mmCIF file of C-alpha atoms and ligand atoms in Angstrom:
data_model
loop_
_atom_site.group_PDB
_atom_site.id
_atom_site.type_symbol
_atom_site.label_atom_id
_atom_site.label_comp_id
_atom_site.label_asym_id
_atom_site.label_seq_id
_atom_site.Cartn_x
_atom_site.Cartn_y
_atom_site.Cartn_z
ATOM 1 C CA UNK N 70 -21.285 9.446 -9.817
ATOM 2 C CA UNK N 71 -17.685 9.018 -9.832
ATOM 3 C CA UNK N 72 -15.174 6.654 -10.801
ATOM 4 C CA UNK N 73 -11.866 6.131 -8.870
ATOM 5 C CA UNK N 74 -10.180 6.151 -12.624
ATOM 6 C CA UNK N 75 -11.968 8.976 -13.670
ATOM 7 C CA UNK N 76 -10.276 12.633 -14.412
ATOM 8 C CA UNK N 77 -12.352 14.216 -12.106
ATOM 9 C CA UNK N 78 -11.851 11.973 -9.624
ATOM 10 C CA UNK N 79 -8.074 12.344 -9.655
ATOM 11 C CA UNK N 80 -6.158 15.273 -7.361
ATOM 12 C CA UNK N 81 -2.503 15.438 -9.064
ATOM 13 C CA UNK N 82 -1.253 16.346 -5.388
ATOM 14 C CA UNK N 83 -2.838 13.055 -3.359
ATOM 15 C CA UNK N 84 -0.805 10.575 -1.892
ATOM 16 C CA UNK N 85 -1.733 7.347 -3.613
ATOM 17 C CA UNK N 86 -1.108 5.522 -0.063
ATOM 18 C CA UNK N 87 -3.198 7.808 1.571
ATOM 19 C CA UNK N 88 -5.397 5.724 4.139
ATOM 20 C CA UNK N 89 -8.014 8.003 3.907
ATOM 21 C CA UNK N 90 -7.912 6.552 0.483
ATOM 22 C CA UNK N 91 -8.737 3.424 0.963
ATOM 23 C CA UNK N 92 -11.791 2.017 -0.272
ATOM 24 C CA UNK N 93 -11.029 2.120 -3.885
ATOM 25 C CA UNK N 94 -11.724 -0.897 -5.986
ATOM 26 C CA UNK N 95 -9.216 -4.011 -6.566
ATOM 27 C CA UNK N 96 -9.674 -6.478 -8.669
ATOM 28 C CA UNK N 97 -7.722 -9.726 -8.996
ATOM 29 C CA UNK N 98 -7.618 -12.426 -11.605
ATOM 30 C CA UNK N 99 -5.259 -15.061 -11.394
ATOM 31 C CA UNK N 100 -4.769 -18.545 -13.667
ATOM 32 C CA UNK N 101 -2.663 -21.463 -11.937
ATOM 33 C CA UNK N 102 -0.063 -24.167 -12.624
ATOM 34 C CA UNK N 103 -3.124 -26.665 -12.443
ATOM 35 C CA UNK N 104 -5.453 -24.788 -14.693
ATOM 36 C CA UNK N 105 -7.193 -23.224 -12.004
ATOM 37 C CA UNK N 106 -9.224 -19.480 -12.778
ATOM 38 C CA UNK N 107 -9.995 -17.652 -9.813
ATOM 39 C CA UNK N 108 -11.252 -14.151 -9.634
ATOM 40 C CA UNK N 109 -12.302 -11.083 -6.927
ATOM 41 C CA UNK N 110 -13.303 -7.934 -6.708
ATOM 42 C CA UNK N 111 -13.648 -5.470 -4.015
ATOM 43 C CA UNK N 112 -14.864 -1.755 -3.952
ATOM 44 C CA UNK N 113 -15.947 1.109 -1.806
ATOM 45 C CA UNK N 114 -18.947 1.185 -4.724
ATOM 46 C CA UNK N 115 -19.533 4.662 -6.330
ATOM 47 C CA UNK N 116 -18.898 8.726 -5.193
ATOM 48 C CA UNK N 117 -22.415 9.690 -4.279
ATOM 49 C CA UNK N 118 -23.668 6.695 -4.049
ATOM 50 C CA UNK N 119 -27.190 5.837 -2.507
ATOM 51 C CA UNK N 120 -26.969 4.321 0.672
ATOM 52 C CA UNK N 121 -28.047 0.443 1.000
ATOM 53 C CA UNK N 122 -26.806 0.561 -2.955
ATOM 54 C CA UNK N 123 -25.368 -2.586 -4.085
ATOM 55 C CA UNK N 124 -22.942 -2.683 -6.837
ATOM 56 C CA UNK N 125 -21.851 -5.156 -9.623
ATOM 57 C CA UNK N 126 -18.901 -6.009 -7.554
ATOM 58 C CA UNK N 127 -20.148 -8.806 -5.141
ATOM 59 C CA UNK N 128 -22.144 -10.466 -7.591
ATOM 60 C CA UNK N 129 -21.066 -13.289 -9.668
ATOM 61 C CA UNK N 130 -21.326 -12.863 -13.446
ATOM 62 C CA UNK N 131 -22.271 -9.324 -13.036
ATOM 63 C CA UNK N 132 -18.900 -7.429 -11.784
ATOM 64 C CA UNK N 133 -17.116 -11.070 -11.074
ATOM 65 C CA UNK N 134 -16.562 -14.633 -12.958
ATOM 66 C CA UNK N 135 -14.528 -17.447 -13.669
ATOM 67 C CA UNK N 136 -14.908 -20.926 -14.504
ATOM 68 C CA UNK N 137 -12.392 -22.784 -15.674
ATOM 69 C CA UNK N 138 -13.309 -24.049 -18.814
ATOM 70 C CA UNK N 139 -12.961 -20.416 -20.278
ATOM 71 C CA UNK N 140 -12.093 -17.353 -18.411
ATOM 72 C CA UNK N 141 -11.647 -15.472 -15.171
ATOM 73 C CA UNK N 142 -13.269 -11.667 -15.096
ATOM 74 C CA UNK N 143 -12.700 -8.814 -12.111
ATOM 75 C CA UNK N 144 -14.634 -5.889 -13.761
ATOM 76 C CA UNK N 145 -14.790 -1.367 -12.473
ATOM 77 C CA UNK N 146 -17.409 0.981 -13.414
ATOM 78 C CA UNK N 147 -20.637 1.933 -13.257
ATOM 79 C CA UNK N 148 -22.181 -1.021 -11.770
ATOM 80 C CA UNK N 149 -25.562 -0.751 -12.827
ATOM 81 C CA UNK N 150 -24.594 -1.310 -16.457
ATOM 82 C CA UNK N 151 -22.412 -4.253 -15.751
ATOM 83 C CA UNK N 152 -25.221 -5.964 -13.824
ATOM 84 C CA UNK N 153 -27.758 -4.840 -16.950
ATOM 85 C CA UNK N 154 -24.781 -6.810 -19.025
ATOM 86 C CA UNK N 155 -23.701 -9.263 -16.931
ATOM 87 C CA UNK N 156 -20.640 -8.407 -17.916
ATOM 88 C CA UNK N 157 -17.980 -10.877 -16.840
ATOM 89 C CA UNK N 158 -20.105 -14.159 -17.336
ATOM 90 C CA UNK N 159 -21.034 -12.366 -21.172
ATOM 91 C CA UNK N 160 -17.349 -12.896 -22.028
ATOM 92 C CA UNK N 161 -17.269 -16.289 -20.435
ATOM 93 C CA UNK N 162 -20.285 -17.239 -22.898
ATOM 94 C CA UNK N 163 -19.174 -15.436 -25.802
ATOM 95 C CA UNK N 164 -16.381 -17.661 -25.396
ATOM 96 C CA UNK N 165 -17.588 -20.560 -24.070
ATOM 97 C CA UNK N 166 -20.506 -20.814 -26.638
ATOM 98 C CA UNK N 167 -19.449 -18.494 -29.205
ATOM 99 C CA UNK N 168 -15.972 -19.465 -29.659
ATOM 100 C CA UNK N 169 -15.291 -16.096 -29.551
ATOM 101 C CA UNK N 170 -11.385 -15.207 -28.550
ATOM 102 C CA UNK N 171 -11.052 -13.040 -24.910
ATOM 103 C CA UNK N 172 -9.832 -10.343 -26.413
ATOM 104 C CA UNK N 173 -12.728 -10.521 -28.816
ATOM 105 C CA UNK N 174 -15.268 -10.643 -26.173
ATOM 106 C CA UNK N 175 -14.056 -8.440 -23.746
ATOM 107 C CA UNK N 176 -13.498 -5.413 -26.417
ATOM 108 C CA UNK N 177 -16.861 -6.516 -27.210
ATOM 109 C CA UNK N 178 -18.426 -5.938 -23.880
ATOM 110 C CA UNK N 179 -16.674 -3.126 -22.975
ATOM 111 C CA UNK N 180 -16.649 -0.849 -25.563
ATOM 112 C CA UNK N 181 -20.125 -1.802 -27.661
ATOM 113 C CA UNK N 182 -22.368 -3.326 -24.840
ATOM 114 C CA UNK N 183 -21.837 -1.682 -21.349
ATOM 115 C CA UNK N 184 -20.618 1.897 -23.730
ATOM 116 C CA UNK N 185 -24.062 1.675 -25.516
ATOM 117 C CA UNK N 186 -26.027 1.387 -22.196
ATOM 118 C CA UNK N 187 -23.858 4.511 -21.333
ATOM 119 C CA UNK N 188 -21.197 2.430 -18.967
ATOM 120 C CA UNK N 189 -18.403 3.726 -18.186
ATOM 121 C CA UNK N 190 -15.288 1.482 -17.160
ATOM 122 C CA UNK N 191 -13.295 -1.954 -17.717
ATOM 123 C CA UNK N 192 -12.556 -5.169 -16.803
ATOM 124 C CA UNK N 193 -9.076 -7.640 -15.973
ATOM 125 C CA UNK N 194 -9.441 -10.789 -17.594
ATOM 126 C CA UNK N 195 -7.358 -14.121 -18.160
ATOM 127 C CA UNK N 196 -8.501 -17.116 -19.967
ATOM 128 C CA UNK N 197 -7.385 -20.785 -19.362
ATOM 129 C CA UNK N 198 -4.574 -20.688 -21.928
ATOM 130 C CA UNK N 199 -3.069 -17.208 -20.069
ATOM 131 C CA UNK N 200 -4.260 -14.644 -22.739
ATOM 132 C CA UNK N 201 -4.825 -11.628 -20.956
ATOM 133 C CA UNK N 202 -6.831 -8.773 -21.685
ATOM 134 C CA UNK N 203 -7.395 -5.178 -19.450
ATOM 135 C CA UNK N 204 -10.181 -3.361 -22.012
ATOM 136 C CA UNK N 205 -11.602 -0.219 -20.456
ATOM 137 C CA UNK N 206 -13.354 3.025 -21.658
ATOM 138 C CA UNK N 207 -13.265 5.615 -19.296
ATOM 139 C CA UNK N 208 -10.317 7.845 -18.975
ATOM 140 C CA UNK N 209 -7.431 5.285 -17.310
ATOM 141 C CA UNK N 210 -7.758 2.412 -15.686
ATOM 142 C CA UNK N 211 -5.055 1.364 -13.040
ATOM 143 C CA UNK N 212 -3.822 -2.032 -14.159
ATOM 144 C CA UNK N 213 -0.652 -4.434 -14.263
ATOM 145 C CA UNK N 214 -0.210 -7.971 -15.022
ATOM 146 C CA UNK N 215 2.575 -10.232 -13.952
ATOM 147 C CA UNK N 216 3.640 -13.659 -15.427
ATOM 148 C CA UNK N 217 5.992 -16.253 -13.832
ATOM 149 C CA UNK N 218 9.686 -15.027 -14.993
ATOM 150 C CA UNK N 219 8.296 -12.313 -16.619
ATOM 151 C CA UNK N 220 8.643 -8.564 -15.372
ATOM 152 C CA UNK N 221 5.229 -7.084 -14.363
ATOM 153 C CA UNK N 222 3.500 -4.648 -16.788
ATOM 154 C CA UNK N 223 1.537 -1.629 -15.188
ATOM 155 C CA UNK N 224 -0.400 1.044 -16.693
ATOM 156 C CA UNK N 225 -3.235 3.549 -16.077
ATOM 157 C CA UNK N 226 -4.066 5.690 -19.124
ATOM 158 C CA UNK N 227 -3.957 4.567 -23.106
ATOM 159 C CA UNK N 228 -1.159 3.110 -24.708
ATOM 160 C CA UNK N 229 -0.286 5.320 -27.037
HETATM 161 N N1 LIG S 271 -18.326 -1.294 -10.031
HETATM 162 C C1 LIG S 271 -18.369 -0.617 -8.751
HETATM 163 C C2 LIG S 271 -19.787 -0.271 -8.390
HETATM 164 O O1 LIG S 271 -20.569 0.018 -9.249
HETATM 165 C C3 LIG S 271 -17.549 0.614 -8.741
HETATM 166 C C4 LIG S 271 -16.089 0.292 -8.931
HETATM 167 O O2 LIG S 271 -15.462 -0.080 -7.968
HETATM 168 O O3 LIG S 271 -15.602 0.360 -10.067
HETATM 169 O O4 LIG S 271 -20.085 -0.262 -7.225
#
């Protein structure tokens, strides 16, 4: 199976607004004036994959989290492995109970937890003091992040 950020899945020549393009996955996180976490995530789910399959995506904790006493978590990849994980409420507790920083929990779940059950992806992620972190490890992983007075930041492969 496929990932919408993986090399193979990319044709140098597509329109990126294609409509027949469509049903590739966004994720949202988002932390407000009041304190508020929210996150989402949507996705067409996997090339190839089985019909009736359900993803990570719809289901809280696994592919989706936030709570606002820690963190808010919008997660893309191989969805079995995030749901093995429980990926985005694992940084929330690593946090939460751990005292572990985000960026130390979501490097943590992305590239030794979901990487050692052979996962393949990443993960948005803000916490309730507006640390952000975008950890993924497959190929690229379309991302941006925008702050109030700030110019937005967007990426898809490695910083070099
Ligand atoms: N996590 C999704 C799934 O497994 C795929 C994606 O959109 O990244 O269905």
């Amino acid at each position: 199976m496929l990932l919408d950020h993986d090399g193979a899945a990319q044709h140098q020549d597509d329109d990126p607004l294609d409509p027949d393009r469509k049903f590739g996955t966004v994720g949202a996180v988002a932390l407000d004036a009041n304190g508020n976490l929210a996150a989402a995530t949507s996705t067409g789910g996997m090339t190839n994959k089985q019909a009736g399959r359900v993803g990570d995506s719809p289901l809280a904790g696994a592919g989706c989290y936030a709570d606002n006493e820690s963190v808010a978590v919008s997660c893309t990849g191989t969805g079995e492995v995030f749901i093995r994980t429980l990926a985005a409420y694992d940084i929330a507790a690593q946090m939460r109970y751990g005292g572990r920083s985000l960026q130390q929990a979501s490097v943590n779940v992305i590239h030794d937890k979901v990487l050692e059950l052979g996962g393949s992806g990443g993960l948005i992620a803000i916490d309730r003091a507006g640390n952000v972190a975008l950890p993924f490890n497959s190929e690229g992983m379309y991302r941006g992040f925008a702050r109030v007075g700030e110019p937005a930041e967007v990426a898809i492969y490695r910083e070099s």
